Amino acid sequence: MTSLSPARTRLALLALALGGFGIGTTEFVAMGLLPDIARDLLPSLYAQDPDAAIARAGIVISAYAIGVVVGAPTIAAVAARFPRKALLTALAAAFTLGTVASALAPTFETVVAARVLAGLPHGAYFGVAALAAADLMGPGRRGRAVAFVLSGLTIANVVGVPAITWVGQQSGWRVAYLGVAAIFALTTAAIAVLVPGAPGDPRATMRRELSAFARPAVWFALATGALGFGGFFAVYSYVSPLATEVTGTGEGFVPLALIVLGLGMTVGNVVGGRMADRGAMRSVFQLFAAFAASLLALALGAGTVPGLLVGLFAVGASAAAISPAIQTRLMDVAGDSQTIAAAVNHSALNLGNSLGAFLGGAVIAAGWGYLAPTWVGLALCVPGVLAAVAGWAVTRVPADDAIPSLAADDDRVAARPGA
């Protein structure tokens, strides 16, 4: 990219983060409005069995996640050689249209279809934006660049999601989605004006990008993200009934619970980006331990308001801190396939979104209560850590390496073309 003044660089980074803010709002706002969506789109089922209707409405969350899983590798592989600014502008415009369609779709089935379409640009946007931010911030700051773009998503959970949730509770969930579409329209304009032009990679081909999937370490990193974040989304998908049914608060308390969770995510994202720059693999292990501890604390303390808020903050912080570490790890082990490596992390995270929402809804529908998804999240930490251990093992160099040398392993893996 052309050399920019510090002020212009900050504005360009803010434009990229604004896209993350819109994505975080569109992805997570349904979690606070599930009862409203179920009441409006599934009225007969809601009248007979509200719990079953809310669990079925969770499909709206899973549908968006499916769009991300499909769109991230497909768009990243096809568009890796395109100029980044034009690609980012087009992706932001696609978000705008998909979110408007979500607001206007007349039936439950068409809303689900619209959410799939709205999710298609998600992974590609974050992947290309992370690469653009890394260029803007300079060498040795990839983790922080990833975290900066993701900061829009985490701040959305402090400001955007609670605000749009409140709007949806007062004026209807459709109005809430139109508000999200306005954020994406602003993002489109901001990227077009503030982000400097930069050519794509002329050597990039679909075959080269897809070659990342021939590397075992890439698959283990993706599995780590999907399983770990399945635990997070099992909790996040059902924050609203957790607060109202387990803690015993009113619906008006739900936006505050979301704000606290979002504050945790914002803090964790900053910490995680800095940790990733010091050693991505070591950070993954440390942060998974913190995540498991936070889920246990929430499960044991959610019966009281202080226990709920402390638990949600800790869950949000530890989960968000893992994301920059996993994305940096993917970029380390993907060789030349950097665009798809930066994008497919979000496929993995949204597989976790879909898995967590599904499993959380399943245990609720089975009658195990609204605290059960928290225990599901804790259980998913186990295979997530095992996948991380396997990923570390396949990229070890000396046979006698041990866990304390994981930061050095990160440096060696990044330099190895065949990792």
mmCIF file of N, CA and C in Angstrom, residues 288-393:
data_model
loop_
_atom_site.group_PDB
_atom_site.id
_atom_site.type_symbol
_atom_site.label_atom_id
_atom_site.label_comp_id
_atom_site.label_asym_id
_atom_site.label_seq_id
_atom_site.Cartn_x
_atom_site.Cartn_y
_atom_site.Cartn_z
ATOM 1 N N PHE A 288 -7.455 -21.342 26.229
ATOM 2 C CA PHE A 288 -8.453 -22.395 26.390
ATOM 3 C C PHE A 288 -8.647 -22.748 27.860
ATOM 4 N N ALA A 289 -7.546 -22.744 28.616
ATOM 5 C CA ALA A 289 -7.673 -23.005 30.054
ATOM 6 C C ALA A 289 -8.521 -21.923 30.719
ATOM 7 N N ALA A 290 -8.286 -20.663 30.330
ATOM 8 C CA ALA A 290 -9.073 -19.563 30.894
ATOM 9 C C ALA A 290 -10.536 -19.663 30.477
ATOM 10 N N PHE A 291 -10.779 -20.097 29.249
ATOM 11 C CA PHE A 291 -12.149 -20.226 28.746
ATOM 12 C C PHE A 291 -12.915 -21.297 29.519
ATOM 13 N N ALA A 292 -12.277 -22.443 29.737
ATOM 14 C CA ALA A 292 -12.931 -23.512 30.479
ATOM 15 C C ALA A 292 -13.265 -23.059 31.902
ATOM 16 N N ALA A 293 -12.339 -22.349 32.528
ATOM 17 C CA ALA A 293 -12.581 -21.858 33.886
ATOM 18 C C ALA A 293 -13.743 -20.872 33.917
ATOM 19 N N SER A 294 -13.848 -20.033 32.888
ATOM 20 C CA SER A 294 -14.915 -19.033 32.859
ATOM 21 C C SER A 294 -16.279 -19.684 32.645
ATOM 22 N N LEU A 295 -16.339 -20.725 31.813
ATOM 23 C CA LEU A 295 -17.601 -21.445 31.616
ATOM 24 C C LEU A 295 -18.050 -22.122 32.910
ATOM 25 N N LEU A 296 -17.105 -22.695 33.644
ATOM 26 C CA LEU A 296 -17.440 -23.321 34.922
ATOM 27 C C LEU A 296 -17.976 -22.281 35.905
ATOM 28 N N ALA A 297 -17.325 -21.109 35.928
ATOM 29 C CA ALA A 297 -17.781 -20.041 36.821
ATOM 30 C C ALA A 297 -19.196 -19.591 36.472
ATOM 31 N N LEU A 298 -19.500 -19.482 35.175
ATOM 32 C CA LEU A 298 -20.847 -19.083 34.760
ATOM 33 C C LEU A 298 -21.869 -20.148 35.142
ATOM 34 N N ALA A 299 -21.538 -21.417 34.927
ATOM 35 C CA ALA A 299 -22.470 -22.490 35.246
ATOM 36 C C ALA A 299 -22.814 -22.511 36.732
ATOM 37 N N LEU A 300 -21.810 -22.219 37.571
ATOM 38 C CA LEU A 300 -22.026 -22.268 39.014
ATOM 39 C C LEU A 300 -22.646 -20.985 39.566
ATOM 40 N N GLY A 301 -22.464 -19.860 38.855
ATOM 41 C CA GLY A 301 -22.891 -18.580 39.407
ATOM 42 C C GLY A 301 -24.071 -17.916 38.751
ATOM 43 N N ALA A 302 -24.619 -18.511 37.681
ATOM 44 C CA ALA A 302 -25.660 -17.831 36.904
ATOM 45 C C ALA A 302 -26.970 -17.661 37.656
ATOM 46 N N GLY A 303 -27.123 -18.300 38.793
ATOM 47 C CA GLY A 303 -28.353 -18.144 39.553
ATOM 48 C C GLY A 303 -28.505 -16.797 40.218
ATOM 49 N N THR A 304 -27.434 -16.020 40.275
ATOM 50 C CA THR A 304 -27.486 -14.674 40.848
ATOM 51 C C THR A 304 -27.056 -13.660 39.799
ATOM 52 N N VAL A 305 -27.499 -12.419 39.954
ATOM 53 C CA VAL A 305 -27.125 -11.368 38.986
ATOM 54 C C VAL A 305 -25.614 -11.143 38.973
ATOM 55 N N PRO A 306 -24.937 -10.984 40.132
ATOM 56 C CA PRO A 306 -23.480 -10.810 40.079
ATOM 57 C C PRO A 306 -22.778 -12.012 39.432
ATOM 58 N N GLY A 307 -23.211 -13.225 39.776
ATOM 59 C CA GLY A 307 -22.592 -14.401 39.184
ATOM 60 C C GLY A 307 -22.791 -14.457 37.679
ATOM 61 N N LEU A 308 -23.977 -14.085 37.213
ATOM 62 C CA LEU A 308 -24.250 -14.053 35.778
ATOM 63 C C LEU A 308 -23.339 -13.056 35.075
ATOM 64 N N LEU A 309 -23.242 -11.836 35.606
ATOM 65 C CA LEU A 309 -22.473 -10.789 34.936
ATOM 66 C C LEU A 309 -20.981 -11.093 34.941
ATOM 67 N N VAL A 310 -20.457 -11.556 36.077
ATOM 68 C CA VAL A 310 -19.034 -11.910 36.132
ATOM 69 C C VAL A 310 -18.748 -13.061 35.180
ATOM 70 N N GLY A 311 -19.624 -14.068 35.178
ATOM 71 C CA GLY A 311 -19.421 -15.210 34.292
ATOM 72 C C GLY A 311 -19.473 -14.824 32.827
ATOM 73 N N LEU A 312 -20.439 -13.984 32.443
ATOM 74 C CA LEU A 312 -20.536 -13.568 31.045
ATOM 75 C C LEU A 312 -19.321 -12.752 30.616
ATOM 76 N N PHE A 313 -18.850 -11.858 31.490
ATOM 77 C CA PHE A 313 -17.649 -11.073 31.161
ATOM 78 C C PHE A 313 -16.466 -12.001 30.927
ATOM 79 N N ALA A 314 -16.273 -12.974 31.820
ATOM 80 C CA ALA A 314 -15.134 -13.874 31.699
ATOM 81 C C ALA A 314 -15.236 -14.754 30.463
ATOM 82 N N VAL A 315 -16.438 -15.258 30.166
ATOM 83 C CA VAL A 315 -16.633 -16.083 28.971
ATOM 84 C C VAL A 315 -16.341 -15.269 27.711
ATOM 85 N N GLY A 316 -16.869 -14.040 27.650
ATOM 86 C CA GLY A 316 -16.617 -13.198 26.486
ATOM 87 C C GLY A 316 -15.151 -12.866 26.313
ATOM 88 N N ALA A 317 -14.456 -12.545 27.420
ATOM 89 C CA ALA A 317 -13.047 -12.163 27.343
ATOM 90 C C ALA A 317 -12.183 -13.319 26.875
ATOM 91 N N SER A 318 -12.353 -14.484 27.477
ATOM 92 C CA SER A 318 -11.488 -15.612 27.135
ATOM 93 C C SER A 318 -11.762 -16.134 25.729
ATOM 94 N N ALA A 319 -13.035 -16.157 25.319
ATOM 95 C CA ALA A 319 -13.365 -16.634 23.975
ATOM 96 C C ALA A 319 -12.833 -15.687 22.907
ATOM 97 N N ALA A 320 -13.039 -14.386 23.097
ATOM 98 C CA ALA A 320 -12.569 -13.415 22.098
ATOM 99 C C ALA A 320 -11.055 -13.401 22.002
ATOM 100 N N ALA A 321 -10.356 -13.658 23.103
ATOM 101 C CA ALA A 321 -8.896 -13.649 23.079
ATOM 102 C C ALA A 321 -8.341 -14.794 22.254
ATOM 103 N N ILE A 322 -9.090 -15.895 22.146
ATOM 104 C CA ILE A 322 -8.603 -17.044 21.374
ATOM 105 C C ILE A 322 -8.584 -16.746 19.881
ATOM 106 N N SER A 323 -9.514 -15.934 19.388
ATOM 107 C CA SER A 323 -9.692 -15.756 17.946
ATOM 108 C C SER A 323 -8.454 -15.209 17.235
ATOM 109 N N PRO A 324 -7.815 -14.106 17.711
ATOM 110 C CA PRO A 324 -6.610 -13.652 17.014
ATOM 111 C C PRO A 324 -5.494 -14.682 17.023
ATOM 112 N N ALA A 325 -5.406 -15.465 18.107
ATOM 113 C CA ALA A 325 -4.362 -16.482 18.176
ATOM 114 C C ALA A 325 -4.591 -17.566 17.125
ATOM 115 N N ILE A 326 -5.845 -18.004 16.962
ATOM 116 C CA ILE A 326 -6.132 -19.042 15.977
ATOM 117 C C ILE A 326 -5.930 -18.507 14.562
ATOM 118 N N GLN A 327 -6.361 -17.261 14.314
ATOM 119 C CA GLN A 327 -6.190 -16.718 12.960
ATOM 120 C C GLN A 327 -4.717 -16.536 12.631
ATOM 121 N N THR A 328 -3.918 -16.062 13.591
ATOM 122 C CA THR A 328 -2.484 -15.925 13.363
ATOM 123 C C THR A 328 -1.854 -17.288 13.120
ATOM 124 N N ARG A 329 -2.267 -18.283 13.883
ATOM 125 C CA ARG A 329 -1.771 -19.641 13.690
ATOM 126 C C ARG A 329 -2.084 -20.137 12.281
ATOM 127 N N LEU A 330 -3.290 -19.918 11.807
ATOM 128 C CA LEU A 330 -3.647 -20.328 10.460
ATOM 129 C C LEU A 330 -2.763 -19.655 9.414
ATOM 130 N N MET A 331 -2.511 -18.371 9.586
ATOM 131 C CA MET A 331 -1.661 -17.663 8.640
ATOM 132 C C MET A 331 -0.218 -18.178 8.704
ATOM 133 N N ASP A 332 0.213 -18.651 9.883
ATOM 134 C CA ASP A 332 1.542 -19.223 10.018
ATOM 135 C C ASP A 332 1.690 -20.523 9.239
ATOM 136 N N VAL A 333 0.662 -21.364 9.272
ATOM 137 C CA VAL A 333 0.808 -22.708 8.718
ATOM 138 C C VAL A 333 0.265 -22.843 7.297
ATOM 139 N N ALA A 334 -0.293 -21.771 6.725
ATOM 140 C CA ALA A 334 -0.942 -21.872 5.413
ATOM 141 C C ALA A 334 -0.022 -21.583 4.244
ATOM 142 N N GLY A 335 1.252 -21.275 4.490
ATOM 143 C CA GLY A 335 2.165 -21.002 3.388
ATOM 144 C C GLY A 335 1.759 -19.787 2.578
ATOM 145 N N ASP A 336 1.674 -19.940 1.253
ATOM 146 C CA ASP A 336 1.315 -18.823 0.372
ATOM 147 C C ASP A 336 -0.188 -18.558 0.331
ATOM 148 N N SER A 337 -0.975 -19.411 0.922
ATOM 149 C CA SER A 337 -2.434 -19.294 0.822
ATOM 150 C C SER A 337 -2.979 -18.368 1.897
ATOM 151 N N GLN A 338 -2.490 -17.131 1.930
ATOM 152 C CA GLN A 338 -2.796 -16.231 3.032
ATOM 153 C C GLN A 338 -4.242 -15.730 3.020
ATOM 154 N N THR A 339 -4.795 -15.460 1.851
ATOM 155 C CA THR A 339 -6.163 -14.936 1.794
ATOM 156 C C THR A 339 -7.156 -15.953 2.325
ATOM 157 N N ILE A 340 -7.030 -17.179 1.864
ATOM 158 C CA ILE A 340 -7.989 -18.188 2.311
ATOM 159 C C ILE A 340 -7.742 -18.553 3.769
ATOM 160 N N ALA A 341 -6.476 -18.509 4.207
ATOM 161 C CA ALA A 341 -6.184 -18.807 5.616
ATOM 162 C C ALA A 341 -6.832 -17.774 6.525
ATOM 163 N N ALA A 342 -6.767 -16.500 6.119
ATOM 164 C CA ALA A 342 -7.367 -15.447 6.937
ATOM 165 C C ALA A 342 -8.886 -15.512 6.924
ATOM 166 N N ALA A 343 -9.451 -16.065 5.850
ATOM 167 C CA ALA A 343 -10.913 -16.112 5.722
ATOM 168 C C ALA A 343 -11.524 -17.336 6.382
ATOM 169 N N VAL A 344 -10.885 -18.509 6.216
ATOM 170 C CA VAL A 344 -11.549 -19.736 6.668
ATOM 171 C C VAL A 344 -11.591 -19.849 8.181
ATOM 172 N N ASN A 345 -10.778 -19.058 8.886
ATOM 173 C CA ASN A 345 -10.928 -19.013 10.341
ATOM 174 C C ASN A 345 -12.373 -18.707 10.709
ATOM 175 N N HIS A 346 -13.002 -17.821 9.945
ATOM 176 C CA HIS A 346 -14.381 -17.434 10.250
ATOM 177 C C HIS A 346 -15.372 -18.513 9.830
ATOM 178 N N SER A 347 -15.003 -19.343 8.853
ATOM 179 C CA SER A 347 -15.812 -20.529 8.587
ATOM 180 C C SER A 347 -15.805 -21.445 9.801
ATOM 181 N N ALA A 348 -14.605 -21.638 10.363
ATOM 182 C CA ALA A 348 -14.487 -22.512 11.529
ATOM 183 C C ALA A 348 -15.271 -21.957 12.707
ATOM 184 N N LEU A 349 -15.121 -20.653 12.946
ATOM 185 C CA LEU A 349 -15.818 -20.055 14.075
ATOM 186 C C LEU A 349 -17.334 -20.141 13.895
ATOM 187 N N ASN A 350 -17.795 -20.033 12.671
ATOM 188 C CA ASN A 350 -19.235 -20.101 12.441
ATOM 189 C C ASN A 350 -19.743 -21.526 12.356
ATOM 190 N N LEU A 351 -18.878 -22.493 12.060
ATOM 191 C CA LEU A 351 -19.260 -23.878 12.301
ATOM 192 C C LEU A 351 -19.508 -24.063 13.795
ATOM 193 N N GLY A 352 -18.627 -23.429 14.586
ATOM 194 C CA GLY A 352 -18.845 -23.434 16.022
ATOM 195 C C GLY A 352 -20.140 -22.741 16.399
ATOM 196 N N ASN A 353 -20.446 -21.628 15.723
ATOM 197 C CA ASN A 353 -21.703 -20.910 15.945
ATOM 198 C C ASN A 353 -22.889 -21.842 15.696
ATOM 199 N N SER A 354 -22.867 -22.501 14.542
ATOM 200 C CA SER A 354 -23.963 -23.394 14.185
ATOM 201 C C SER A 354 -24.039 -24.577 15.147
ATOM 202 N N LEU A 355 -22.879 -25.171 15.448
ATOM 203 C CA LEU A 355 -22.841 -26.313 16.351
ATOM 204 C C LEU A 355 -23.331 -25.927 17.744
ATOM 205 N N GLY A 356 -22.844 -24.788 18.242
ATOM 206 C CA GLY A 356 -23.241 -24.366 19.575
ATOM 207 C C GLY A 356 -24.716 -24.039 19.670
ATOM 208 N N ALA A 357 -25.239 -23.302 18.665
ATOM 209 C CA ALA A 357 -26.664 -22.972 18.676
ATOM 210 C C ALA A 357 -27.515 -24.236 18.591
ATOM 211 N N PHE A 358 -27.074 -25.200 17.762
ATOM 212 C CA PHE A 358 -27.832 -26.441 17.622
ATOM 213 C C PHE A 358 -27.829 -27.261 18.913
ATOM 214 N N LEU A 359 -26.627 -27.468 19.472
ATOM 215 C CA LEU A 359 -26.535 -28.279 20.687
ATOM 216 C C LEU A 359 -27.212 -27.589 21.870
ATOM 217 N N GLY A 360 -27.057 -26.255 21.942
ATOM 218 C CA GLY A 360 -27.735 -25.527 23.005
ATOM 219 C C GLY A 360 -29.243 -25.648 22.893
ATOM 220 N N GLY A 361 -29.756 -25.513 21.667
ATOM 221 C CA GLY A 361 -31.188 -25.667 21.455
ATOM 222 C C GLY A 361 -31.662 -27.087 21.734
ATOM 223 N N ALA A 362 -30.810 -28.079 21.403
ATOM 224 C CA ALA A 362 -31.194 -29.479 21.609
ATOM 225 C C ALA A 362 -31.353 -29.799 23.094
ATOM 226 N N VAL A 363 -30.411 -29.325 23.913
ATOM 227 C CA VAL A 363 -30.520 -29.649 25.346
ATOM 228 C C VAL A 363 -31.672 -28.876 25.992
ATOM 229 N N ILE A 364 -31.961 -27.683 25.476
ATOM 230 C CA ILE A 364 -33.126 -26.939 25.989
ATOM 231 C C ILE A 364 -34.417 -27.655 25.602
ATOM 232 N N ALA A 365 -34.514 -28.054 24.312
ATOM 233 C CA ALA A 365 -35.716 -28.746 23.845
ATOM 234 C C ALA A 365 -35.913 -30.082 24.563
ATOM 235 N N ALA A 366 -34.801 -30.689 25.001
ATOM 236 C CA ALA A 366 -34.886 -31.960 25.733
ATOM 237 C C ALA A 366 -35.360 -31.769 27.167
ATOM 238 N N GLY A 367 -35.514 -30.506 27.582
ATOM 239 C CA GLY A 367 -36.023 -30.231 28.911
ATOM 240 C C GLY A 367 -34.961 -30.133 29.991
ATOM 241 N N TRP A 368 -33.704 -29.941 29.599
ATOM 242 C CA TRP A 368 -32.606 -29.884 30.571
ATOM 243 C C TRP A 368 -32.399 -28.486 31.138
ATOM 244 N N GLY A 369 -33.133 -27.517 30.620
ATOM 245 C CA GLY A 369 -33.083 -26.184 31.185
ATOM 246 C C GLY A 369 -32.138 -25.255 30.450
ATOM 247 N N TYR A 370 -32.241 -23.964 30.769
ATOM 248 C CA TYR A 370 -31.460 -22.944 30.053
ATOM 249 C C TYR A 370 -30.027 -22.813 30.557
ATOM 250 N N LEU A 371 -29.660 -23.532 31.605
ATOM 251 C CA LEU A 371 -28.271 -23.568 32.041
ATOM 252 C C LEU A 371 -27.486 -24.665 31.324
ATOM 253 N N ALA A 372 -28.188 -25.618 30.753
ATOM 254 C CA ALA A 372 -27.527 -26.754 30.112
ATOM 255 C C ALA A 372 -26.557 -26.359 28.997
ATOM 256 N N PRO A 373 -26.849 -25.322 28.165
ATOM 257 C CA PRO A 373 -25.880 -24.958 27.129
ATOM 258 C C PRO A 373 -24.501 -24.579 27.674
ATOM 259 N N THR A 374 -24.435 -24.067 28.890
ATOM 260 C CA THR A 374 -23.138 -23.731 29.475
ATOM 261 C C THR A 374 -22.312 -24.990 29.702
ATOM 262 N N TRP A 375 -22.952 -26.063 30.154
ATOM 263 C CA TRP A 375 -22.240 -27.321 30.332
ATOM 264 C C TRP A 375 -21.849 -27.928 28.988
ATOM 265 N N VAL A 376 -22.682 -27.720 27.962
ATOM 266 C CA VAL A 376 -22.307 -28.145 26.614
ATOM 267 C C VAL A 376 -21.019 -27.441 26.184
ATOM 268 N N GLY A 377 -20.945 -26.137 26.441
ATOM 269 C CA GLY A 377 -19.747 -25.381 26.092
ATOM 270 C C GLY A 377 -18.516 -25.924 26.781
ATOM 271 N N LEU A 378 -18.639 -26.260 28.044
ATOM 272 C CA LEU A 378 -17.498 -26.801 28.789
ATOM 273 C C LEU A 378 -17.068 -28.143 28.210
ATOM 274 N N ALA A 379 -18.030 -28.966 27.840
ATOM 275 C CA ALA A 379 -17.706 -30.270 27.258
ATOM 276 C C ALA A 379 -16.965 -30.117 25.926
ATOM 277 N N LEU A 380 -17.328 -29.115 25.120
ATOM 278 C CA LEU A 380 -16.686 -28.920 23.814
ATOM 279 C C LEU A 380 -15.250 -28.423 23.939
ATOM 280 N N CYS A 381 -14.869 -27.901 25.100
ATOM 281 C CA CYS A 381 -13.475 -27.488 25.286
ATOM 282 C C CYS A 381 -12.517 -28.669 25.171
ATOM 283 N N VAL A 382 -12.961 -29.855 25.559
ATOM 284 C CA VAL A 382 -12.077 -31.017 25.575
ATOM 285 C C VAL A 382 -11.595 -31.380 24.169
ATOM 286 N N PRO A 383 -12.489 -31.629 23.198
ATOM 287 C CA PRO A 383 -11.983 -31.910 21.848
ATOM 288 C C PRO A 383 -11.286 -30.709 21.218
ATOM 289 N N GLY A 384 -11.655 -29.490 21.622
ATOM 290 C CA GLY A 384 -10.955 -28.317 21.101
ATOM 291 C C GLY A 384 -9.497 -28.311 21.493
ATOM 292 N N VAL A 385 -9.206 -28.607 22.748
ATOM 293 C CA VAL A 385 -7.818 -28.661 23.212
ATOM 294 C C VAL A 385 -7.072 -29.820 22.563
ATOM 295 N N LEU A 386 -7.745 -30.962 22.415
ATOM 296 C CA LEU A 386 -7.099 -32.102 21.766
ATOM 297 C C LEU A 386 -6.710 -31.773 20.325
ATOM 298 N N ALA A 387 -7.572 -31.032 19.616
ATOM 299 C CA ALA A 387 -7.231 -30.614 18.247
ATOM 300 C C ALA A 387 -6.034 -29.675 18.248
ATOM 301 N N ALA A 388 -5.963 -28.782 19.237
ATOM 302 C CA ALA A 388 -4.817 -27.871 19.335
ATOM 303 C C ALA A 388 -3.531 -28.641 19.598
ATOM 304 N N VAL A 389 -3.580 -29.636 20.467
ATOM 305 C CA VAL A 389 -2.398 -30.460 20.741
ATOM 306 C C VAL A 389 -1.954 -31.186 19.478
ATOM 307 N N ALA A 390 -2.902 -31.740 18.729
ATOM 308 C CA ALA A 390 -2.554 -32.438 17.493
ATOM 309 C C ALA A 390 -1.924 -31.477 16.484
ATOM 310 N N GLY A 391 -2.479 -30.258 16.376
ATOM 311 C CA GLY A 391 -1.910 -29.273 15.462
ATOM 312 C C GLY A 391 -0.501 -28.875 15.841
ATOM 313 N N TRP A 392 -0.265 -28.733 17.148
ATOM 314 C CA TRP A 392 1.088 -28.424 17.609
ATOM 315 C C TRP A 392 2.040 -29.567 17.292
ATOM 316 N N ALA A 393 1.560 -30.822 17.486
ATOM 317 C CA ALA A 393 2.421 -31.982 17.305
ATOM 318 C C ALA A 393 2.887 -32.136 15.857
#
